[in-house]
Amino acid sequence: MKARIFAKAALCVSLLAVSVGSALAADNVKIGMIQPLSGPNSVFGVNCQRGMQLAVDMINEAGGIKSLGGAKLELVPADIPTPNTAAQATQRLISREKVSGIVGHFVSSSTLAASEVTERMKVPLVTFAFADQITERGYKYSFQVTPKGTVFGADQFNYIYDMMKDHGKAPKKIAILYEDTAYGTTQAKGLRAAAQAKGVEIVVDEAYPLGITDANPLINKIRATSPDIVFPVSYFNDALLLIRGMRQQGINIPAVGGAAGYVINDFRKGLGEYCEGILSVASSNQDLAPKDFVDRFEKQYGVMPTHDAISHAVAVDVMAKAIEKAGSADPKKIRDALAETNTCDGIASAIPGKCVVFDKNGLNTKTFPILVQWRGERLVTVYPKDVATSEPVLPQ
Amino acid sequence: MLAFIQSLLDGILLGGIYGVISIGLSLVFGVLGIVNFAQAQFMMLGMYAAWFAWDSLGLDPILGVPLTGAVIFIIGYAIEKLLLQPVLKAPPVAQIFLTVGLMILLENAVLLIFGSSFKSVVVSYQQSGLKIFGLFISVPYLFAFSAAVIVCIALWLFLSKTWFGRAIRATAQDENAAVLCGVNVKQVYALTFAVGVALTAIGGAVILPYMTVSPTVGGQFAILMFTVVVLGGLGNVAGALVGGLVVGVIQSLSAMVLPVQLQNLILFMVFIGILAFKPEGLLKEA
């Protein structure tokens, strides 16, 4: 009997302790993370997750959200392997997990599907995805820290064109190969327009399905037309198939990739020495990001942070700063604070141009694409000149 | 003209692989009467087995074919004994649920064990190609094709020259008659399924030098496999090989004149056309 009373008393005390404990600490602010954590694009999703988690850890260690009494940020992940699962997963994050905002998705078409839900349910979405439509629909709750896809495409062409022109051998004919979802088609559109504006002939302009298993038909077209430069816009598998296929057939035409598959560590692992010197556009790069972030990322995960991880960390930081400014976990107030974002410090400064300021459509007006090149196990920034950390090694 | 021959050649090299991964599906249907929706996942398992052998033992995926085949053979044998045997006489709906369930199970089990990232191997001949009379032959494609041909010849010898091969064919023709002649048909079913999935797994292993593997890679091949098998004639082993070559060549040639995006559109138009005139497939019952 005595033992039972004691047990009850102990239970009461511990319950009391629990309730006091939770009253003292401020509630966590939940941020939804939508990424492809399984399926064909998971190699990117895992990268993005690492960057986002590290940003959250660093913000929490620096004292969390001070205007909310030091509340900690908490990432709530949702796996979105394909665009058709995006709406449902996003809805679940908002209605069941009650997230204050959402960051992601790596894939443009999934981001577009998710943004329909965030707009309807009035929860802010900060994304890294490139597709032009994201900021062209007049949506109030979508914000994009990176440049638009057509801008990426245009600069993918213009940067290398200018560089080669400086060396007296401007390209005369080029090939464009792109995957046929939102990301590839918008970026190819920018590329095409830029090439036409410079009067450069496009000898191959070919879309291919994302799940392509044999790139030989594309390679045959390249060989038949022998362009000066190939511009592939691909995710990962297709990037490997294209570059391997070209090298197998002894085609040494330089390739300038369109970010995604060309700037991740697995790309280098898959190609080995053939990776050296390959150029690509990117939304950010390790040699332009704050050193403490890059060092810690490498220590924690054993690999160099690539642009997807860095730019997603930027997105998290922008979201955190808006929560700080709003002093609230209410999605609508955070949205209003996001619209007035003007930040040039912290992890957000990792983005080229160093600053994030959104226009009325939610597009970051301060940033621009950069051109990066593989050197051994690292990617270095080679263009534009004012931010470059290395001289480009130009294709011969 | 050279471009045409080049595309034809690429299509044949590709089609040989389609053939070898599809033969297993056809064999299982022809003997067990089951449509194995999880067949493509065994190809994925084969790719992982080959990758694992390369990663831990340094074994080339093509030289590792016997090992990959043996591992998947054992897994296939166990699955048939434990899961398929009970539903062999059950209504087709139960069989479909079982193999579709197996497909989901295998994909997710591999996802748990190996994670979702892409795995690829690095071998010396990966980026090399041959040039003969102005035609390019990619070395990894050539090796994969040669391995596929050798495996097909081995299967043919097994089915036609060995006692067990004859038992398999006898069971496919008439189960009751086979039983009367002293064939242990339960054993035949288990072995056929094991051989069938091992063949598909080998097809996966030999393409690893130019493909990457992830838990969902099977999905990219599943529809092609069913197309190949139906085109060649359901349950017809030689038909699967012919079907594979036809599909590979159509895909490759259509890309010459039309955008690559449309290559499967052409494929399915030809497919529907062939079925309209020859509903039993290209080759009749073997």
XYZ file of C-alpha atoms in Angstrom:
682
model
C 0.000 0.000 0.000
C 2.700 2.364 0.997
C 4.609 1.578 -2.137
C 1.584 2.384 -4.257
C 1.069 5.781 -2.645
C 4.699 6.505 -3.147
C 4.445 5.571 -6.799
C 1.456 7.850 -7.259
C 3.217 10.719 -5.586
C 6.276 10.184 -7.735
C 4.091 10.187 -10.802
C 2.480 13.484 -9.786
C 5.841 15.097 -9.179
C 7.223 13.950 -12.490
C 4.121 15.147 -14.353
C 4.510 18.510 -12.664
C 8.144 18.643 -13.667
C 7.276 17.882 -17.269
C 4.642 20.603 -17.464
C 6.906 23.176 -15.809
C 9.711 22.213 -18.172
C 7.682 22.739 -21.290
C 6.278 26.030 -20.050
C 9.788 27.402 -19.601
C 11.238 26.554 -23.021
C 9.707 28.380 -25.967
C 7.909 26.132 -28.440
C 9.892 25.024 -31.449
C 9.110 26.710 -34.737
C 8.493 24.034 -37.347
C 9.750 24.415 -40.892
C 8.578 21.889 -43.445
C 11.273 20.402 -45.653
C 10.077 19.015 -48.983
C 12.765 17.078 -50.855
C 13.132 13.946 -53.006
C 14.525 11.678 -50.283
C 13.799 8.502 -52.245
C 13.423 7.770 -55.935
C 15.568 8.808 -58.879
C 16.379 12.296 -57.584
C 17.178 11.287 -54.001
C 20.875 11.865 -54.544
C 20.024 15.576 -54.684
C 17.431 15.443 -51.928
C 19.879 14.009 -49.425
C 22.385 16.742 -50.288
C 19.751 19.438 -49.820
C 18.661 17.917 -46.523
C 22.232 18.080 -45.205
C 22.580 21.733 -46.122
C 19.229 22.600 -44.576
C 19.865 20.662 -41.370
C 23.268 22.270 -40.928
C 21.756 25.739 -41.401
C 19.102 24.932 -38.787
C 21.746 23.617 -36.350
C 23.901 26.712 -36.782
C 20.946 29.060 -36.279
C 19.819 27.152 -33.182
C 23.318 27.149 -31.690
C 23.518 30.895 -32.199
C 20.483 31.287 -29.943
C 17.550 30.309 -32.131
C 14.800 32.839 -32.838
C 15.515 35.619 -30.337
C 12.242 37.502 -30.886
C 10.444 34.317 -29.820
C 12.437 33.863 -26.613
C 15.155 31.765 -28.189
C 12.742 29.317 -29.812
C 14.503 26.564 -31.739
C 13.902 25.783 -35.394
C 12.808 22.260 -36.193
C 12.865 20.694 -39.661
C 9.915 18.444 -40.477
C 10.843 16.355 -43.521
C 8.435 15.179 -46.211
C 9.663 12.864 -48.915
C 8.413 13.867 -52.371
C 10.000 11.517 -54.896
C 7.814 12.541 -57.854
C 5.690 15.622 -58.637
C 2.401 13.728 -58.278
C 2.995 13.181 -54.546
C 3.917 16.844 -53.904
C 0.475 18.309 -53.254
C -0.571 15.665 -50.746
C 2.702 15.735 -48.790
C 2.686 19.528 -48.645
C -0.908 19.541 -47.446
C -0.021 17.079 -44.695
C 2.883 19.267 -43.496
C 0.564 22.250 -43.227
C -2.584 20.720 -41.787
C -1.131 18.016 -39.567
C 2.349 19.232 -38.657
C 1.290 22.881 -38.526
C 4.520 24.125 -40.052
C 5.155 27.871 -40.124
C 6.805 27.770 -43.515
C 8.162 25.357 -46.103
C 11.585 25.172 -47.767
C 12.323 23.131 -50.923
C 11.913 21.339 -53.354
C 14.995 20.563 -55.420
C 12.946 19.560 -58.478
C 11.136 22.360 -60.319
C 8.059 20.384 -61.295
C 7.560 19.206 -57.687
C 8.034 22.762 -56.433
C 5.360 23.971 -58.842
C 2.916 21.359 -57.544
C 3.734 22.180 -53.900
C 3.386 25.921 -54.480
C -0.246 25.458 -55.528
C -0.940 24.135 -52.036
C 1.137 26.692 -50.113
C -0.568 29.514 -51.999
C -4.035 28.157 -51.285
C -3.321 27.460 -47.617
C -1.398 30.723 -47.146
C 1.917 29.309 -45.938
C 5.184 30.790 -47.252
C 7.403 28.652 -49.499
C 11.072 29.495 -49.993
C 12.547 27.514 -52.849
C 15.744 26.878 -54.726
C 14.086 25.467 -57.855
C 14.715 27.322 -61.122
C 11.626 27.068 -63.325
C 10.421 30.485 -64.479
C 6.764 29.728 -63.732
C 7.463 29.667 -59.971
C 7.666 33.455 -59.825
C 5.599 34.276 -62.890
C 2.135 33.404 -61.638
C 1.732 36.394 -59.311
C 1.769 34.108 -56.268
C 2.044 35.849 -52.920
C 3.510 32.969 -50.906
C 6.331 31.712 -53.160
C 9.880 33.065 -52.824
C 12.903 31.993 -54.858
C 16.468 32.672 -53.667
C 18.078 31.574 -56.952
C 17.846 33.149 -60.431
C 15.219 32.024 -62.949
C 15.754 29.031 -65.204
C 15.888 31.070 -68.395
C 18.547 33.274 -66.791
C 20.558 30.162 -65.935
C 20.197 28.981 -69.505
C 21.186 32.324 -70.979
C 24.250 32.623 -68.753
C 25.218 28.994 -69.328
C 25.686 30.127 -72.919
C 26.799 33.746 -72.472
C 29.533 33.058 -69.904
C 31.358 30.470 -71.965
C 30.754 32.458 -75.150
C 32.350 35.554 -73.631
C 35.229 33.590 -72.172
C 36.035 31.878 -75.454
C 35.601 35.097 -77.373
C 38.190 36.743 -75.125
C 40.549 34.002 -76.265
C 39.725 34.652 -79.879
C 37.710 31.531 -80.630
C 34.045 32.225 -80.142
C 31.890 29.137 -80.727
C 30.028 29.073 -84.031
C 27.710 26.106 -83.608
C 26.390 24.496 -80.466
C 24.222 21.586 -79.309
C 21.529 21.748 -76.627
C 20.347 18.556 -74.939
C 17.826 18.788 -72.131
C 15.561 16.676 -69.983
C 11.928 17.355 -70.804
C 10.416 18.404 -67.435
C 9.995 21.970 -66.120
C 13.677 22.444 -65.226
C 15.190 21.313 -68.526
C 12.680 23.021 -70.793
C 12.871 26.456 -69.150
C 16.643 26.433 -68.983
C 16.897 25.310 -72.617
C 14.569 28.158 -73.577
C 17.003 30.697 -72.100
C 19.963 28.975 -73.727
C 18.322 28.937 -77.137
C 17.356 32.602 -76.997
C 20.861 33.652 -75.882
C 22.515 31.656 -78.659
C 20.167 33.086 -81.274
C 20.827 36.610 -80.017
C 24.540 36.057 -80.631
C 23.883 34.570 -84.061
C 25.282 31.180 -83.096
C 23.928 28.205 -84.976
C 22.124 25.543 -82.922
C 22.840 22.273 -84.696
C 21.190 19.954 -82.159
C 18.234 21.012 -80.015
C 16.862 17.885 -78.464
C 14.670 17.094 -75.464
C 14.855 13.611 -73.968
C 12.729 11.873 -71.311
C 14.066 12.032 -67.765
C 14.256 8.263 -67.272
C 16.405 7.758 -70.378
C 18.371 4.496 -70.303
C 20.330 4.788 -73.530
C 21.950 8.015 -74.660
C 23.448 6.683 -77.890
C 20.834 8.241 -80.217
C 21.713 11.641 -78.720
C 25.447 10.974 -79.006
C 25.024 9.990 -82.658
C 23.399 13.347 -83.357
C 26.272 15.145 -81.663
C 28.816 13.241 -83.703
C 26.995 13.819 -86.959
C 26.927 17.598 -86.462
C 30.192 18.163 -84.494
C 29.248 21.321 -82.587
C 31.888 23.487 -80.859
C 30.241 23.139 -77.456
C 27.576 20.866 -76.003
C 25.152 22.313 -73.462
C 23.443 19.500 -71.585
C 20.761 20.297 -69.004
C 20.337 17.101 -67.000
C 19.680 15.571 -63.631
C 22.140 12.905 -62.496
C 21.696 9.616 -64.343
C 21.270 11.304 -67.675
C 24.312 13.504 -67.051
C 26.482 10.413 -66.503
C 25.041 8.645 -69.566
C 25.668 11.657 -71.797
C 29.229 12.411 -70.728
C 30.250 8.743 -70.618
C 28.636 8.148 -73.997
C 30.533 11.046 -75.565
C 33.853 9.920 -74.116
C 33.262 6.300 -75.221
C 32.917 7.460 -78.776
C 36.021 9.583 -78.491
C 34.085 12.840 -78.733
C 36.095 15.427 -76.847
C 33.824 18.381 -77.504
C 33.669 20.472 -74.328
C 30.481 20.214 -72.304
C 29.066 23.051 -70.224
C 26.485 21.549 -67.890
C 23.325 23.178 -66.639
C 23.886 22.723 -62.871
C 21.852 19.817 -61.263
C 23.642 16.627 -62.293
C 26.955 18.249 -63.244
C 27.848 19.844 -59.931
C 27.409 17.079 -57.370
C 30.001 14.828 -55.766
C 28.453 11.682 -57.240
C 29.043 13.051 -60.724
C 32.774 13.196 -60.050
C 32.708 9.747 -58.451
C 30.879 8.305 -61.444
C 33.207 9.825 -64.042
C 36.554 9.703 -62.237
C 39.324 11.462 -64.154
C 36.988 12.303 -67.038
C 35.332 14.814 -64.772
C 38.373 17.107 -64.702
C 37.780 20.464 -66.344
C 34.047 20.005 -66.969
C 32.246 23.344 -66.686
C 28.743 24.028 -65.431
C 26.562 26.850 -64.271
C 25.567 26.810 -60.600
C 23.461 28.826 -58.181
C 26.271 29.051 -55.587
C 29.606 27.447 -54.827
C 31.701 26.373 -51.874
C 34.450 28.958 -52.498
C 31.923 31.830 -52.303
C 30.107 30.585 -49.179
C 30.956 31.508 -45.562
C 33.944 29.465 -44.452
C 32.450 28.285 -41.149
C 29.521 26.716 -43.012
C 31.706 25.015 -45.617
C 34.224 23.692 -43.086
C 31.563 22.346 -40.803
C 29.719 20.714 -43.682
C 32.875 18.948 -44.807
C 33.719 17.842 -41.289
C 30.224 16.539 -40.669
C 29.556 14.771 -43.969
C 33.027 14.156 -45.393
C 32.225 15.746 -48.755
C 32.342 19.220 -50.253
C 29.019 21.092 -50.000
C 27.637 21.497 -53.508
C 25.394 24.281 -54.729
C 22.147 22.451 -53.925
C 23.155 22.100 -50.255
C 24.446 25.679 -50.027
C 21.514 27.376 -51.740
C 19.037 25.420 -49.624
C 20.897 26.536 -46.515
C 20.473 30.083 -47.820
C 16.735 29.456 -48.173
C 16.538 28.223 -44.565
C 18.477 31.245 -43.320
C 16.172 33.613 -45.209
C 13.160 31.877 -43.684
C 14.698 32.062 -40.181
C 15.400 35.776 -40.570
C 11.799 36.375 -41.610
C 10.551 34.476 -38.549
C 12.891 36.562 -36.392
C 11.572 39.756 -37.940
C 7.931 38.678 -37.696
C 8.398 37.673 -34.066
C 5.737 35.073 -34.651
C 5.218 31.532 -35.870
C 2.153 32.631 -37.829
C 2.639 31.794 -41.524
C 0.912 34.977 -42.742
C 3.133 37.256 -40.652
C 6.229 35.355 -41.762
C 5.127 35.801 -45.373
C 4.882 39.562 -44.911
C 8.334 39.641 -43.319
C 9.722 37.532 -46.193
C 8.391 40.006 -48.744
C 10.497 42.712 -47.057
C 13.643 40.556 -46.844
C 16.844 42.512 -47.258
C 19.740 40.503 -45.932
C 23.417 40.387 -46.778
C 24.890 38.500 -43.836
C 25.032 35.051 -42.241
C 24.514 31.922 -44.287
C 22.314 33.895 -46.707
C 25.449 35.691 -47.935
C 26.598 32.429 -49.533
C 24.483 33.224 -52.582
C 26.414 34.952 -55.423
C 25.766 38.685 -55.097
C 25.805 38.153 -51.317
C 22.294 39.490 -50.733
C 18.679 38.385 -50.835
C 16.012 40.975 -51.724
C 12.730 39.743 -53.227
C 10.796 41.609 -55.909
C 6.992 41.658 -55.887
C 6.883 38.198 -57.477
C 9.156 36.720 -54.820
C 12.259 36.463 -57.013
C 15.658 37.330 -55.536
C 16.853 40.363 -57.520
C 20.383 40.460 -56.132
C 21.815 37.172 -57.316
C 23.135 35.772 -60.595
C 24.336 32.391 -61.896
C 28.033 31.552 -61.764
C 30.214 29.287 -63.870
C 32.101 26.590 -61.978
C 34.728 24.082 -63.062
C 35.856 20.715 -61.703
C 39.442 20.722 -60.397
C 40.306 17.430 -58.787
C 37.736 16.827 -56.097
C 36.553 20.418 -55.886
C 34.476 22.874 -57.840
C 35.949 26.338 -58.279
C 34.218 29.497 -59.461
C 35.682 30.723 -62.771
C 33.189 33.332 -64.040
C 31.943 36.147 -63.824
C 35.380 37.696 -63.321
C 34.508 39.842 -60.299
C 33.592 36.822 -58.162
C 35.874 34.187 -59.745
C 38.387 32.529 -57.461
C 40.367 30.798 -60.233
C 41.276 31.329 -63.832
C 39.213 29.080 -66.124
C 41.004 26.291 -67.940
C 39.521 26.667 -71.368
C 38.740 23.735 -73.621
C 41.366 23.429 -76.359
C 23.911 5.387 -94.863
C 26.654 5.124 -92.276
C 24.393 6.831 -89.763
C 21.703 4.260 -90.496
C 24.071 1.325 -89.979
C 25.353 2.985 -86.812
C 21.843 3.311 -85.407
C 21.019 -0.247 -86.426
C 24.140 -1.483 -84.662
C 23.361 0.522 -81.510
C 19.843 -0.879 -81.577
C 21.066 -4.465 -81.828
C 23.518 -4.018 -78.956
C 20.758 -2.499 -76.859
C 18.181 -5.073 -77.959
C 20.345 -7.999 -76.877
C 20.178 -6.676 -73.340
C 16.429 -6.147 -73.542
C 16.248 -9.750 -74.718
C 18.208 -11.275 -71.868
C 16.344 -9.372 -69.146
C 13.018 -10.337 -70.720
C 13.733 -14.040 -71.291
C 13.331 -14.665 -67.573
C 9.882 -13.093 -67.540
C 8.822 -15.175 -70.515
C 10.226 -18.393 -69.039
C 8.413 -17.881 -65.739
C 5.135 -17.195 -67.525
C 5.546 -20.077 -69.934
C 6.192 -22.683 -67.238
C 4.508 -21.414 -64.067
C 1.695 -19.542 -65.790
C 2.350 -16.577 -63.503
C 2.883 -13.009 -64.669
C 5.713 -11.893 -62.436
C 5.299 -8.155 -61.919
C 8.367 -8.161 -59.695
C 10.635 -9.406 -62.493
C 12.243 -6.006 -63.104
C 13.056 -5.772 -59.411
C 15.184 -8.900 -59.736
C 17.144 -7.043 -62.367
C 17.668 -4.316 -59.783
C 18.749 -6.960 -57.229
C 21.218 -8.327 -59.760
C 22.648 -4.856 -60.300
C 23.075 -4.409 -56.558
C 24.649 -7.855 -56.161
C 27.113 -7.016 -58.937
C 27.783 -3.601 -57.467
C 28.364 -5.118 -54.038
C 30.790 -7.674 -55.490
C 32.630 -4.880 -57.271
C 32.672 -2.635 -54.228
C 33.809 -5.214 -51.677
C 35.741 -7.751 -53.781
C 36.791 -5.590 -56.700
C 35.082 -8.008 -59.086
C 34.232 -6.679 -62.556
C 30.424 -6.818 -63.008
C 30.740 -8.884 -66.194
C 33.251 -11.359 -64.752
C 31.071 -11.486 -61.657
C 28.097 -12.831 -63.622
C 28.332 -16.396 -62.195
C 28.344 -15.028 -58.649
C 25.455 -12.602 -59.288
C 23.502 -15.332 -61.035
C 24.079 -17.781 -58.164
C 23.028 -15.300 -55.467
C 19.805 -14.325 -57.238
C 19.151 -17.971 -58.152
C 19.142 -18.844 -54.433
C 16.928 -15.876 -53.543
C 14.539 -16.748 -56.382
C 14.414 -20.401 -55.344
C 13.556 -19.490 -51.757
C 10.879 -16.989 -52.851
C 9.235 -19.532 -55.129
C 9.180 -22.227 -52.418
C 7.904 -19.922 -49.697
C 5.616 -17.480 -51.495
C 4.709 -18.560 -55.008
C 4.126 -22.281 -54.516
C 1.032 -21.704 -52.334
C -0.640 -19.499 -54.964
C 0.226 -21.491 -58.088
C -3.282 -22.965 -58.240
C -4.966 -19.886 -56.781
C -7.034 -17.455 -58.882
C -4.955 -15.035 -61.024
C -5.950 -12.111 -58.798
C -4.115 -13.661 -55.837
C -1.042 -14.220 -57.992
C -1.081 -10.629 -59.215
C -1.365 -9.296 -55.688
C 1.484 -11.496 -54.574
C 3.926 -10.472 -57.309
C 2.973 -6.792 -57.111
C 3.446 -6.988 -53.342
C 6.795 -8.648 -53.892
C 7.773 -5.793 -56.200
C 7.033 -3.193 -53.517
C 8.719 -5.292 -50.840
C 11.936 -5.744 -52.824
C 12.187 -2.071 -53.749
C 11.740 -0.936 -50.186
C 13.979 -3.602 -48.684
C 16.800 -2.475 -50.957
C 16.023 1.143 -50.112
C 16.469 0.288 -46.423
C 19.700 -1.634 -46.912
C 21.532 0.373 -49.567
C 19.822 3.748 -49.236
C 18.401 5.757 -52.084
C 21.578 7.043 -53.670
C 22.806 5.972 -57.087
C 25.601 3.438 -57.220
C 27.836 3.030 -60.190
C 31.024 1.128 -60.829
C 34.301 2.362 -62.254
C 35.957 -0.037 -64.698
C 38.833 0.498 -67.088
C 36.884 0.078 -70.337
C 34.010 2.327 -69.261
C 34.838 5.327 -71.431
C 36.409 3.448 -74.321
C 35.026 2.720 -77.749
C 36.101 0.930 -80.913
C 36.142 2.417 -84.370
C 35.612 -0.011 -87.250
C 34.941 1.190 -90.810
C 33.714 4.516 -89.486
C 31.333 2.832 -87.045
C 31.629 3.381 -83.321
C 31.074 0.558 -80.904
C 30.949 1.401 -77.245
C 33.042 -1.175 -75.370
C 30.738 -1.549 -72.329
C 27.756 -2.046 -74.653
C 29.722 -4.623 -76.623
C 30.772 -6.523 -73.487
C 27.219 -6.465 -72.137
C 25.862 -7.708 -75.453
C 28.454 -10.496 -75.680
C 27.691 -11.602 -72.141
C 23.978 -11.609 -72.984
C 24.577 -13.780 -76.050
C 26.686 -16.253 -74.067
C 24.001 -16.476 -71.386
C 21.322 -17.089 -74.029
C 23.365 -19.901 -75.599
C 23.906 -21.428 -72.158
C 20.172 -21.300 -71.491
C 19.414 -22.887 -74.833
C 21.866 -25.715 -74.128
C 20.373 -26.154 -70.672
C 16.808 -26.340 -71.967
C 17.517 -28.624 -74.900
C 20.384 -30.854 -73.791
C 19.955 -31.524 -70.078
C 17.451 -33.792 -68.388
C 16.239 -30.927 -66.240
C 15.819 -28.660 -69.227
C 13.658 -31.288 -70.888
C 11.683 -31.650 -67.665
C 11.043 -27.907 -67.688
C 9.809 -28.022 -71.265
C 7.693 -31.079 -70.552
C 6.070 -29.338 -67.593
C 5.374 -26.265 -69.715
C 3.649 -28.437 -72.331
C 1.543 -30.574 -70.012
C 1.913 -30.657 -66.281
C -0.087 -33.865 -65.752
C 1.796 -35.781 -68.385
C 5.057 -34.631 -66.835
C 3.959 -35.883 -63.428
C 3.024 -39.238 -64.943
C 6.489 -39.516 -66.431
C 8.049 -39.059 -63.023
C 8.912 -35.365 -63.166
C 8.845 -33.617 -59.807
C 6.925 -30.595 -61.054
C 7.135 -28.686 -57.778
C 10.878 -28.838 -58.053
C 10.660 -27.833 -61.714
C 8.584 -24.761 -60.839
C 11.028 -23.637 -58.162
C 14.037 -24.153 -60.399
C 12.413 -22.444 -63.388
C 11.539 -19.402 -61.335
C 15.057 -19.300 -59.906
C 16.626 -19.589 -63.370
C 14.208 -16.977 -64.753
C 14.965 -14.325 -62.162
C 18.702 -15.131 -62.247
C 18.712 -14.476 -66.014
C 17.085 -11.093 -65.526
C 19.531 -10.320 -62.720
C 22.457 -11.193 -64.979
C 21.045 -8.833 -67.595
C 21.134 -6.135 -64.929
C 24.671 -6.990 -63.837
C 26.197 -6.783 -67.305
C 24.840 -3.300 -68.001
C 26.217 -1.924 -64.736
C 29.390 -0.573 -66.413
C 27.242 1.965 -68.281
C 24.181 2.265 -66.055
C 23.750 3.450 -62.507
C 21.661 1.479 -60.043
C 19.131 2.788 -57.537
C 16.210 0.987 -55.859
C 13.771 2.266 -58.486
C 15.815 1.391 -61.569
C 13.504 -1.564 -62.293
C 10.638 0.772 -63.117
C 12.553 2.162 -66.097
C 12.734 -1.315 -67.606
C 9.481 -2.936 -66.476
C 7.300 -1.647 -69.314
C 9.970 -2.407 -71.892
C 10.242 -5.968 -70.554
C 6.526 -6.593 -70.866
C 6.515 -5.070 -74.354
C 9.387 -7.312 -75.412
C 7.728 -10.433 -74.027
C 4.308 -9.783 -75.527
C 5.871 -8.795 -78.841
C 7.886 -11.996 -78.983
C 4.959 -14.183 -77.915
C 4.058 -14.768 -74.277
C 5.932 -17.665 -72.747
C 8.198 -18.030 -75.755
C 11.882 -17.937 -74.821
C 13.304 -17.453 -78.312
C 10.534 -14.918 -78.938
C 11.750 -12.802 -76.046
C 15.176 -12.527 -77.643
C 13.693 -11.603 -81.020
C 11.318 -9.172 -79.302
C 14.236 -7.574 -77.463
C 16.188 -7.022 -80.670
C 13.110 -5.595 -82.413
C 12.429 -3.168 -79.570
C 16.076 -2.042 -79.389
C 16.277 -1.464 -83.145
C 12.954 0.423 -83.283
C 14.023 2.700 -80.440
C 17.371 3.399 -82.021
C 16.160 3.928 -85.594
C 13.187 6.110 -84.644
C 15.582 8.487 -82.886
C 17.303 9.098 -86.217
C 14.330 10.861 -87.759
C 12.239 11.912 -84.765
C 12.995 13.554 -81.412
C 14.323 11.137 -78.795
C 11.302 12.037 -76.674
C 9.097 10.204 -79.160
C 11.069 6.968 -79.396
C 8.668 5.093 -77.127
C 5.690 6.495 -79.004
C 6.981 4.909 -82.212
C 7.753 1.730 -80.310
C 4.213 1.388 -79.028
C 2.679 2.270 -82.383
C 4.649 -0.563 -83.975
C 3.748 -2.763 -81.000
C 0.024 -2.166 -81.382
C 0.318 -2.640 -85.126
C 2.054 -6.007 -84.759
C -0.476 -7.188 -82.176
C -3.340 -6.171 -84.447
C -2.092 -8.454 -87.220
C -0.302 -11.105 -85.188
C -2.017 -11.214 -81.783
C 0.051 -14.247 -80.744
C 3.277 -12.289 -81.080
C 6.123 -12.529 -83.586
C 7.010 -16.156 -82.891
C 4.462 -18.881 -82.309
C 4.545 -21.280 -79.362
C 7.947 -22.971 -79.205
